[in-house]
Amino acid sequence: MESAVKLYRADLVTAKEPGRLDCLPGGYVAVGADGRVTGVYAKLPADLAALPVEDLGHRLLIPAFTDLHLHSSQLPTAGLGYDGSGAEWFTRYTRPVEERYADLAYADEINRELVKKLWENGSLHSVIMATTSAAATRNLLERLMKSGLCALAGKMNSDFGVYGDATEQTDVSCRETRELIDWARGRSDRVGYVLSPEYVPAATPELLRFLGECARQENLPVQSHMGEGENDTGVVRRRFPREQTYAAVLEEYGLFGRTPTVMAHCAATTETEFAAMARCHVTVAYCPHSSVEIPGKTFLSVRRCLEMGVPVGLGSDVGGGHTFSMLQNMVCAVQMSKALVHDKPLSCADAFYLATKGGGSFFGATGSFEPGYWFDALLLDDAELNRFLPYTLEERLQRVIYCGDSRNILRRWCRGEVLCCPDT
C-alpha cells in the first residue's frame, strides 16, 4: 500500500526571509497526500524512518519561482524597441501586437508559447495581464487551466485615452469583465481571475468604481501598474486633483489591499504611498529588466521597500523585459541595486527570496519549504557548474543563478504533483 507521505532526499536550499538562506545538504522533505510540506529534516524521525525515500542525489531542490507581472500579448515583442524612447517602444511595437492579439488564432498561438515558457523557466505561479480582448483572455485562462500551473490572469481594462484614443468603451469593458468573472468562477483551484486595470491614468472613475465593486463582491485579487515614471504620476495629479496619488485613487475605489493586490514597477512611488502599501499589504512586482530596458523610468529601491515592510516579488514584465528567466531577473535585481549607491545592495539570498517566497506569498503558502506550504519545487542539476571547487550549497545556488538557465531544471512539482511540459 502506497504511503500517504512522500519523502524526498536532496540538497535543499530555501529562503524563509530576505538575506538568509537555509541550506541542508542531504536533507529530507516530507510531502503529505494533499501536496503540502509536512516537515523538513536533516535526519528522519522515527515515525518516518521506515517509509520509502526517493533519493534525488546531490542535486539542488529549491522552491519554484513566481513571476508576479507579465503581459501575455507582448511575448512577440520581447527584445524589441529598447533602443528608442519609451513612447516609441509602445507605439511601434506594443500597441500593434496588442491589437493583433484580438485575433483568436494568433492569441492562441502566443498563449500556448507563454504557458510553455513559464513551465520551462520554473515560474509555476504567475500574474498575467492580457489585453482588452475578452476572447483572447478567456483563451489564456483555458490554456493555463489545462497546464497544471498556478496563475492569475485577467482582461486589461483601459477606457481613457491618456496619450491617444481610448482602447475600449466603458460599458463594453464592464460587461466583458463581468462575463469573464462569471465564466471563470469555480472552474479551477489553480487558476483564477484577477481584476486588471491597466493603470490609473487609463481608467475613468466609472470603470474604477465598477472594478472596486467586483473586488468587493467577488473577493477578487487586483493587479495594475503604478508609478512607472514622472509622466504618469503627473497625469494622476491632474486627473484626480483630490486624491493626487496612485495609492489614494486606488484606495478610494477599493482596489488597494482590500483584496490581494499587486502593483508593477512603483519606480516613481512616494514614501507616503509605500507606507500605505505596507499598511494595506499591497505587493510590489519589481521588474528589474524593464526598469533599464524601457528608457525614461526612474529606479525602485527594493531595499527601502523591504525596510518599510512592503511585500516585494519579481516580475519578468515580458515584453517590457526581454526574458522569462527568473534566474536572469535575479541577477539583474542584484546588479541594479549596486547602481543605487545610497542603498545597501541586494545579495543573491535577497534576490532568491524575492523570486520564491517574496513573490509566492501573494498566492499564499508557496515559495518555501515550511510545514503547511505547498510543495511547489524545482530539481536542479548543477553538476557541470560545480566541478572545479568544493562549493558550498550557497555557492552552488549562486553559480546556478548567475551561470545557469532553464536546462538545469530537471523536474518541476506543483502542489506535490510532477508537472510535465504543457501540450504545445
CSV table of C-alpha atoms in Angstrom, one decimal:
chain,number,residue,atom,x,y,z
A,1,MET,CA,0.0,0.0,0.0
A,2,GLU,CA,1.4,3.4,-1.0
A,3,SER,CA,2.3,5.7,1.8
A,4,ALA,CA,0.2,8.9,2.3
A,5,VAL,CA,3.5,10.7,2.8
A,6,LYS,CA,6.2,11.1,0.1
A,7,LEU,CA,9.8,11.6,1.1
A,8,TYR,CA,12.4,13.3,-1.0
A,9,ARG,CA,16.1,13.5,-0.2
A,10,ALA,CA,18.3,16.1,-1.9
A,11,ASP,CA,20.5,19.1,-1.2
A,12,LEU,CA,17.9,21.6,0.0
A,13,VAL,CA,18.0,25.4,-0.3
A,14,THR,CA,15.2,27.8,0.6
A,15,ALA,CA,14.9,31.4,1.8
A,16,LYS,CA,12.3,31.9,4.6
A,17,GLU,CA,13.2,35.6,4.9
A,18,PRO,CA,15.2,38.2,2.9
A,19,GLY,CA,19.0,37.9,3.1
A,20,ARG,CA,19.2,34.4,4.6
A,21,LEU,CA,19.4,31.0,3.0
A,22,ASP,CA,18.5,27.8,4.8
A,23,CYS,CA,20.8,25.1,3.3
A,24,LEU,CA,20.5,21.5,4.2
A,25,PRO,CA,22.8,19.0,2.4
A,26,GLY,CA,21.3,15.6,2.1
A,27,GLY,CA,18.1,16.9,3.7
A,28,TYR,CA,14.6,15.4,3.6
A,29,VAL,CA,11.3,16.9,2.6
A,30,ALA,CA,8.1,15.2,3.6
A,31,VAL,CA,5.0,15.9,1.5
A,32,GLY,CA,1.5,14.9,2.5
A,33,ALA,CA,-1.2,13.5,0.3
A,34,ASP,CA,-2.7,17.0,-0.1
A,35,GLY,CA,0.6,18.2,-1.7
A,36,ARG,CA,1.7,20.3,1.3
A,37,VAL,CA,5.0,20.0,3.1
A,38,THR,CA,4.7,18.3,6.4
A,39,GLY,CA,8.3,18.6,7.5
A,40,VAL,CA,11.9,19.2,6.6
A,41,TYR,CA,14.6,17.1,8.3
A,42,ALA,CA,18.3,16.6,8.5
A,43,LYS,CA,17.6,13.1,9.8
A,44,LEU,CA,14.3,11.4,9.5
A,45,PRO,CA,12.3,11.0,12.7
A,46,ALA,CA,11.4,7.5,13.9
A,47,ASP,CA,7.8,7.7,12.6
A,48,LEU,CA,9.1,8.3,9.1
A,49,ALA,CA,12.3,6.3,9.1
A,50,ALA,CA,10.6,3.1,7.7
A,51,LEU,CA,8.9,4.9,4.7
A,52,PRO,CA,10.4,4.7,1.2
A,53,VAL,CA,12.5,7.7,0.2
A,54,GLU,CA,13.1,9.0,-3.3
A,55,ASP,CA,16.8,9.8,-3.3
A,56,LEU,CA,17.4,12.7,-5.8
A,57,GLY,CA,21.2,12.5,-5.2
A,58,HIS,CA,23.3,15.6,-4.7
A,59,ARG,CA,21.1,17.8,-6.8
A,60,LEU,CA,19.6,21.1,-5.6
A,61,LEU,CA,16.0,21.1,-4.6
A,62,ILE,CA,14.6,24.6,-4.3
A,63,PRO,CA,11.1,26.2,-4.1
A,64,ALA,CA,9.6,27.0,-7.5
A,65,PHE,CA,9.6,30.6,-8.8
A,66,THR,CA,6.8,33.1,-9.0
A,67,ASP,CA,6.6,35.7,-11.9
A,68,LEU,CA,4.4,38.5,-10.4
A,69,HIS,CA,4.0,40.5,-13.6
A,70,LEU,CA,4.0,39.9,-17.3
A,71,HIS,CA,1.9,40.7,-20.4
A,72,SER,CA,0.6,37.8,-22.4
A,73,SER,CA,0.3,39.6,-25.7
A,74,GLN,CA,3.9,41.0,-25.6
A,75,LEU,CA,5.8,37.8,-26.0
A,76,PRO,CA,6.4,38.5,-29.7
A,77,THR,CA,8.0,41.9,-28.9
A,78,ALA,CA,10.4,40.9,-26.1
A,79,GLY,CA,13.8,42.3,-27.0
A,80,LEU,CA,12.4,44.9,-29.5
A,81,GLY,CA,12.3,48.7,-29.2
A,82,TYR,CA,14.7,49.1,-26.3
A,83,ASP,CA,17.0,51.4,-28.4
A,84,GLY,CA,14.4,54.1,-28.7
A,85,SER,CA,12.2,56.1,-26.4
A,86,GLY,CA,9.5,54.5,-24.2
A,87,ALA,CA,6.8,56.2,-26.3
A,88,GLU,CA,8.3,54.6,-29.5
A,89,TRP,CA,8.5,51.2,-27.8
A,90,PHE,CA,4.8,51.5,-27.0
A,91,THR,CA,3.5,52.9,-30.3
A,92,ARG,CA,5.7,51.0,-32.7
A,93,TYR,CA,5.8,47.6,-31.0
A,94,THR,CA,3.5,47.1,-28.0
A,95,ARG,CA,0.2,48.7,-29.2
A,96,PRO,CA,0.2,47.0,-32.7
A,97,VAL,CA,0.8,43.5,-31.3
A,98,GLU,CA,-1.8,44.1,-28.5
A,99,GLU,CA,-4.3,45.0,-31.2
A,100,ARG,CA,-3.4,41.9,-33.2
A,101,TYR,CA,-3.9,39.7,-30.1
A,102,ALA,CA,-7.6,40.2,-30.6
A,103,ASP,CA,-7.3,37.6,-33.5
A,104,LEU,CA,-8.1,34.5,-31.5
A,105,ALA,CA,-5.9,32.2,-33.7
A,106,TYR,CA,-3.0,34.5,-33.2
A,107,ALA,CA,-3.7,34.8,-29.5
A,108,ASP,CA,-3.9,31.1,-29.0
A,109,GLU,CA,-0.5,30.6,-30.6
A,110,ILE,CA,1.0,33.2,-28.3
A,111,ASN,CA,-0.8,31.8,-25.2
A,112,ARG,CA,0.5,28.3,-25.9
A,113,GLU,CA,4.1,29.5,-26.1
A,114,LEU,CA,3.6,31.7,-23.0
A,115,VAL,CA,2.5,28.8,-20.9
A,116,LYS,CA,5.3,26.7,-22.1
A,117,LYS,CA,7.9,29.4,-21.3
A,118,LEU,CA,6.6,29.7,-17.7
A,119,TRP,CA,6.8,26.0,-17.2
A,120,GLU,CA,10.2,25.8,-18.8
A,121,ASN,CA,11.7,28.5,-16.6
A,122,GLY,CA,10.2,27.2,-13.4
A,123,SER,CA,7.7,30.0,-12.9
A,124,LEU,CA,4.9,27.8,-11.6
A,125,HIS,CA,3.0,30.7,-10.2
A,126,SER,CA,2.4,33.9,-12.3
A,127,VAL,CA,0.2,37.0,-12.5
A,128,ILE,CA,-0.6,37.8,-16.1
A,129,MET,CA,-2.2,40.9,-17.7
A,130,ALA,CA,-3.8,40.1,-21.0
A,131,THR,CA,-5.2,42.8,-23.4
A,132,THR,CA,-8.7,44.3,-23.6
A,133,SER,CA,-9.7,41.3,-25.8
A,134,ALA,CA,-12.1,39.2,-23.8
A,135,ALA,CA,-11.9,36.3,-26.2
A,136,ALA,CA,-8.1,36.2,-26.0
A,137,THR,CA,-8.2,36.5,-22.2
A,138,ARG,CA,-10.6,33.5,-22.0
A,139,ASN,CA,-8.3,31.5,-24.2
A,140,LEU,CA,-5.3,32.4,-22.0
A,141,LEU,CA,-7.3,31.2,-18.9
A,142,GLU,CA,-8.2,28.0,-20.6
A,143,ARG,CA,-4.6,27.3,-21.6
A,144,LEU,CA,-3.4,27.9,-18.0
A,145,MET,CA,-6.1,25.7,-16.6
A,146,LYS,CA,-5.0,22.8,-18.9
A,147,SER,CA,-1.3,23.3,-18.0
A,148,GLY,CA,-1.4,22.4,-14.2
A,149,LEU,CA,0.4,25.7,-13.4
A,150,CYS,CA,-1.0,28.1,-10.8
A,151,ALA,CA,-1.8,31.6,-12.2
A,152,LEU,CA,-3.9,34.6,-12.1
A,153,ALA,CA,-4.9,36.3,-15.4
A,154,GLY,CA,-7.3,39.0,-16.4
A,155,LYS,CA,-8.5,41.2,-19.2
A,156,MET,CA,-6.9,44.6,-19.2
A,157,ASN,CA,-9.3,47.4,-18.5
A,158,SER,CA,-8.4,50.7,-20.3
A,159,ASP,CA,-11.2,53.1,-21.2
A,160,PHE,CA,-9.5,56.5,-21.1
A,161,GLY,CA,-7.1,57.7,-23.8
A,162,VAL,CA,-4.1,59.0,-21.9
A,163,TYR,CA,-1.8,59.5,-24.9
A,164,GLY,CA,-4.3,58.8,-27.7
A,165,ASP,CA,-7.6,57.1,-28.3
A,166,ALA,CA,-9.1,55.0,-25.5
A,167,THR,CA,-8.6,51.3,-26.0
A,168,GLU,CA,-12.2,50.4,-25.2
A,169,GLN,CA,-15.5,51.8,-24.2
A,170,THR,CA,-16.5,51.8,-20.5
A,171,ASP,CA,-19.8,49.9,-20.9
A,172,VAL,CA,-18.1,47.2,-23.0
A,173,SER,CA,-15.2,46.9,-20.6
A,174,CYS,CA,-17.5,46.4,-17.7
A,175,ARG,CA,-19.8,43.9,-19.5
A,176,GLU,CA,-17.0,41.8,-20.8
A,177,THR,CA,-15.2,41.7,-17.5
A,178,ARG,CA,-18.3,40.6,-15.7
A,179,GLU,CA,-18.8,37.8,-18.2
A,180,LEU,CA,-15.3,36.6,-17.8
A,181,ILE,CA,-15.6,36.7,-14.0
A,182,ASP,CA,-18.8,34.6,-14.2
A,183,TRP,CA,-17.2,32.2,-16.7
A,184,ALA,CA,-14.1,31.6,-14.6
A,185,ARG,CA,-15.8,31.2,-11.2
A,186,GLY,CA,-15.2,27.8,-9.8
A,187,ARG,CA,-13.6,26.3,-12.9
A,188,SER,CA,-10.1,25.7,-11.3
A,189,ASP,CA,-8.5,25.7,-7.9
A,190,ARG,CA,-5.1,26.7,-9.5
A,191,VAL,CA,-6.1,29.4,-12.0
A,192,GLY,CA,-8.2,32.4,-11.2
A,193,TYR,CA,-9.3,35.7,-12.5
A,194,VAL,CA,-7.5,38.9,-11.5
A,195,LEU,CA,-9.0,42.4,-12.0
A,196,SER,CA,-6.6,44.2,-14.3
A,197,PRO,CA,-7.0,48.0,-14.7
A,198,GLU,CA,-4.1,48.9,-17.0
A,199,TYR,CA,-3.2,51.8,-14.7
A,200,VAL,CA,-4.9,54.8,-13.1
A,201,PRO,CA,-4.4,57.3,-15.9
A,202,ALA,CA,-6.0,54.9,-18.4
A,203,ALA,CA,-9.2,54.4,-16.4
A,204,THR,CA,-12.3,56.5,-15.8
A,205,PRO,CA,-13.9,56.9,-12.4
A,206,GLU,CA,-16.8,54.8,-13.6
A,207,LEU,CA,-14.6,51.9,-14.6
A,208,LEU,CA,-12.6,52.1,-11.4
A,209,ARG,CA,-15.8,52.1,-9.4
A,210,PHE,CA,-17.1,49.0,-11.2
A,211,LEU,CA,-13.8,47.1,-10.7
A,212,GLY,CA,-13.8,48.0,-7.0
A,213,GLU,CA,-17.3,46.6,-6.7
A,214,CYS,CA,-16.2,43.4,-8.4
A,215,ALA,CA,-13.3,43.1,-6.0
A,216,ARG,CA,-15.6,43.5,-3.0
A,217,GLN,CA,-18.5,41.3,-4.2
A,218,GLU,CA,-16.4,38.5,-5.7
A,219,ASN,CA,-13.3,38.8,-3.4
A,220,LEU,CA,-11.1,39.0,-6.4
A,221,PRO,CA,-7.4,40.0,-6.5
A,222,VAL,CA,-6.2,43.1,-8.3
A,223,GLN,CA,-3.2,43.8,-10.5
A,224,SER,CA,-2.1,47.0,-12.1
A,225,HIS,CA,0.8,49.3,-12.9
A,226,MET,CA,1.9,52.0,-10.5
A,227,GLY,CA,4.3,54.9,-10.7
A,228,GLU,CA,6.3,53.9,-13.7
A,229,GLY,CA,7.6,57.4,-14.2
A,230,GLU,CA,7.0,61.1,-13.6
A,231,ASN,CA,4.8,61.5,-16.7
A,232,ASP,CA,2.1,59.2,-15.5
A,233,THR,CA,2.2,60.3,-11.9
A,234,GLY,CA,1.7,63.9,-13.2
A,235,VAL,CA,-1.3,62.7,-15.2
A,236,VAL,CA,-2.8,61.2,-12.0
A,237,ARG,CA,-2.4,64.5,-10.2
A,238,ARG,CA,-4.1,66.4,-12.9
A,239,ARG,CA,-7.0,63.9,-13.4
A,240,PHE,CA,-7.6,63.2,-9.8
A,241,PRO,CA,-6.8,66.5,-8.0
A,242,ARG,CA,-8.5,65.5,-4.8
A,243,GLU,CA,-6.6,62.2,-4.4
A,244,GLN,CA,-3.4,63.2,-6.1
A,245,THR,CA,-1.6,59.8,-6.0
A,246,TYR,CA,-2.0,56.3,-7.3
A,247,ALA,CA,-2.4,54.9,-3.9
A,248,ALA,CA,-5.1,57.4,-2.9
A,249,VAL,CA,-7.1,56.9,-6.1
A,250,LEU,CA,-6.9,53.1,-5.8
A,251,GLU,CA,-7.9,53.2,-2.1
A,252,GLU,CA,-10.8,55.4,-2.9
A,253,TYR,CA,-12.2,52.9,-5.4
A,254,GLY,CA,-11.5,49.7,-3.3
A,255,LEU,CA,-8.6,48.5,-5.4
A,256,PHE,CA,-5.7,48.8,-2.9
A,257,GLY,CA,-5.3,46.0,-0.5
A,258,ARG,CA,-8.9,45.2,0.3
A,259,THR,CA,-8.3,42.0,-1.6
A,260,PRO,CA,-4.8,40.7,-2.6
A,261,THR,CA,-3.2,43.5,-4.7
A,262,VAL,CA,0.0,43.6,-6.7
A,263,MET,CA,1.4,46.7,-8.3
A,264,ALA,CA,4.0,46.5,-11.0
A,265,HIS,CA,7.1,48.8,-11.1
A,266,CYS,CA,6.5,51.5,-8.5
A,267,ALA,CA,9.7,53.3,-9.6
A,268,ALA,CA,8.2,56.8,-9.0
A,269,THR,CA,6.1,55.8,-6.0
A,270,THR,CA,6.4,58.1,-3.0
A,271,GLU,CA,7.4,57.3,0.6
A,272,THR,CA,3.8,58.0,1.7
A,273,GLU,CA,2.5,55.6,-0.9
A,274,PHE,CA,5.0,52.9,0.2
A,275,ALA,CA,3.8,53.4,3.8
A,276,ALA,CA,0.2,52.8,2.5
A,277,MET,CA,1.4,49.7,0.7
A,278,ALA,CA,2.9,48.3,3.8
A,279,ARG,CA,-0.2,49.1,5.8
A,280,CYS,CA,-2.5,47.6,3.3
A,281,HIS,CA,-0.2,44.7,2.4
A,282,VAL,CA,0.0,45.7,-1.3
A,283,THR,CA,2.8,43.8,-3.1
A,284,VAL,CA,5.3,45.4,-5.4
A,285,ALA,CA,6.1,43.4,-8.6
A,286,TYR,CA,9.7,44.6,-9.2
A,287,CYS,CA,10.7,44.1,-12.9
A,288,PRO,CA,14.4,44.8,-13.0
A,289,HIS,CA,15.0,44.3,-16.7
A,290,SER,CA,12.2,46.6,-17.9
A,291,SER,CA,13.5,49.3,-15.5
A,292,VAL,CA,16.7,49.5,-17.6
A,293,GLU,CA,15.4,48.4,-21.0
A,294,ILE,CA,12.5,50.9,-21.3
A,295,PRO,CA,14.0,54.4,-21.4
A,296,GLY,CA,12.7,57.2,-19.1
A,297,LYS,CA,12.0,55.2,-16.0
A,298,THR,CA,13.3,56.0,-12.5
A,299,PHE,CA,14.6,53.2,-10.3
A,300,LEU,CA,12.9,51.4,-7.5
A,301,SER,CA,14.8,50.9,-4.2
A,302,VAL,CA,13.9,47.3,-3.3
A,303,ARG,CA,16.0,47.6,-0.1
A,304,ARG,CA,13.9,50.6,1.0
A,305,CYS,CA,10.6,48.7,0.3
A,306,LEU,CA,11.9,45.7,2.4
A,307,GLU,CA,12.9,48.0,5.2
A,308,MET,CA,9.4,49.6,5.2
A,309,GLY,CA,7.7,46.2,5.3
A,310,VAL,CA,6.4,46.4,1.8
A,311,PRO,CA,5.9,42.9,0.2
A,312,VAL,CA,8.1,42.5,-2.9
A,313,GLY,CA,8.5,39.9,-5.5
A,314,LEU,CA,10.0,39.7,-9.0
A,315,GLY,CA,8.3,40.1,-12.4
A,316,SER,CA,9.7,39.5,-15.9
A,317,ASP,CA,7.4,42.1,-17.4
A,318,VAL,CA,7.7,40.4,-20.8
A,319,GLY,CA,7.8,42.2,-23.2
A,320,GLY,CA,9.0,45.3,-21.2
A,321,GLY,CA,11.6,42.8,-20.0
A,322,HIS,CA,13.3,40.5,-22.5
A,323,THR,CA,13.3,37.2,-20.7
A,324,PHE,CA,11.0,34.8,-18.7
A,325,SER,CA,14.1,33.6,-16.8
A,326,MET,CA,13.8,34.3,-13.1
A,327,LEU,CA,17.5,33.4,-12.8
A,328,GLN,CA,18.3,36.3,-15.1
A,329,ASN,CA,15.8,38.6,-13.3
A,330,MET,CA,17.5,37.8,-10.0
A,331,VAL,CA,20.9,38.7,-11.5
A,332,CYS,CA,19.5,42.0,-12.8
A,333,ALA,CA,17.9,42.8,-9.5
A,334,VAL,CA,21.2,42.4,-7.7
A,335,GLN,CA,23.1,44.4,-10.4
A,336,MET,CA,20.5,47.3,-10.3
A,337,SER,CA,20.8,47.5,-6.5
A,338,LYS,CA,24.5,48.0,-6.8
A,339,ALA,CA,23.9,51.0,-9.1
A,340,LEU,CA,21.8,52.7,-6.4
A,341,VAL,CA,24.8,53.9,-4.4
A,342,HIS,CA,22.7,55.2,-1.5
A,343,ASP,CA,21.4,51.6,-0.9
A,344,LYS,CA,22.9,48.5,0.7
A,345,PRO,CA,23.0,46.3,-2.4
A,346,LEU,CA,20.8,43.2,-2.6
A,347,SER,CA,22.5,39.9,-2.1
A,348,CYS,CA,21.9,36.7,-4.0
A,349,ALA,CA,20.0,35.5,-1.0
A,350,ASP,CA,17.8,38.6,-1.2
A,351,ALA,CA,17.1,38.1,-4.9
A,352,PHE,CA,16.4,34.3,-4.3
A,353,TYR,CA,13.9,35.2,-1.6
A,354,LEU,CA,12.1,37.7,-4.0
A,355,ALA,CA,11.9,35.1,-6.7
A,356,THR,CA,10.5,32.4,-4.4
A,357,LYS,CA,8.8,33.3,-1.1
A,358,GLY,CA,8.6,37.0,-1.7
A,359,GLY,CA,6.5,36.7,-4.8
A,360,GLY,CA,5.0,33.4,-3.8
A,361,SER,CA,3.4,35.0,-0.7
A,362,PHE,CA,1.0,36.8,-3.0
A,363,PHE,CA,-0.5,33.3,-3.7
A,364,GLY,CA,-0.4,32.3,0.0
A,365,ALA,CA,1.7,29.4,1.3
A,366,THR,CA,4.1,28.8,-1.5
A,367,GLY,CA,7.8,29.6,-2.3
A,368,SER,CA,9.4,28.0,0.8
A,369,PHE,CA,9.9,24.6,2.3
A,370,GLU,CA,8.0,25.0,5.5
A,371,PRO,CA,5.2,22.9,7.1
A,372,GLY,CA,1.9,23.8,5.6
A,373,TYR,CA,3.4,25.2,2.4
A,374,TRP,CA,2.6,23.7,-0.9
A,375,PHE,CA,5.3,21.5,-2.3
A,376,ASP,CA,6.0,23.7,-5.3
A,377,ALA,CA,9.6,22.8,-6.2
A,378,LEU,CA,12.3,22.6,-8.8
A,379,LEU,CA,15.0,20.0,-9.0
A,380,LEU,CA,18.2,21.4,-10.4
A,381,ASP,CA,21.2,19.5,-11.9
A,382,ASP,CA,24.2,21.8,-11.4
A,383,ALA,CA,26.9,19.1,-11.9
A,384,GLU,CA,28.5,20.9,-14.8
A,385,LEU,CA,28.7,24.1,-12.8
A,386,ASN,CA,30.3,22.7,-9.6
A,387,ARG,CA,33.1,20.5,-10.9
A,388,PHE,CA,36.1,22.7,-10.1
A,389,LEU,CA,35.9,23.7,-6.5
A,390,PRO,CA,34.4,22.3,-3.3
A,391,TYR,CA,31.4,24.7,-3.4
A,392,THR,CA,29.1,25.1,-0.5
A,393,LEU,CA,25.3,24.9,-1.2
A,394,GLU,CA,25.1,28.7,-1.0
A,395,GLU,CA,27.9,29.0,-3.6
A,396,ARG,CA,26.2,26.3,-5.8
A,397,LEU,CA,23.0,28.3,-5.8
A,398,GLN,CA,24.9,31.5,-6.7
A,399,ARG,CA,26.5,29.7,-9.6
A,400,VAL,CA,23.1,28.5,-10.9
A,401,ILE,CA,21.6,32.0,-10.6
A,402,TYR,CA,24.5,33.6,-12.5
A,403,CYS,CA,25.6,30.9,-14.8
A,404,GLY,CA,22.6,28.5,-15.2
A,405,ASP,CA,19.5,28.5,-17.3
A,406,SER,CA,16.3,26.5,-17.7
A,407,ARG,CA,18.2,23.5,-19.0
A,408,ASN,CA,19.4,23.0,-15.4
A,409,ILE,CA,15.8,22.3,-14.3
A,410,LEU,CA,15.2,18.5,-14.3
A,411,ARG,CA,11.8,18.3,-12.6
A,412,ARG,CA,9.0,20.6,-11.5
A,413,TRP,CA,6.4,19.9,-8.8
A,414,CYS,CA,3.2,21.9,-8.4
A,415,ARG,CA,1.2,21.2,-5.3
A,416,GLY,CA,3.1,17.9,-4.8
A,417,GLU,CA,2.5,16.7,-8.4
A,418,VAL,CA,5.2,16.4,-11.0
A,419,LEU,CA,4.3,18.9,-13.7
A,420,CYS,CA,5.0,17.8,-17.3
A,421,CYS,CA,5.6,20.1,-20.2
A,422,PRO,CA,2.3,21.6,-21.3
A,423,ASP,CA,0.9,20.5,-24.6
A,424,THR,CA,2.2,22.7,-27.4
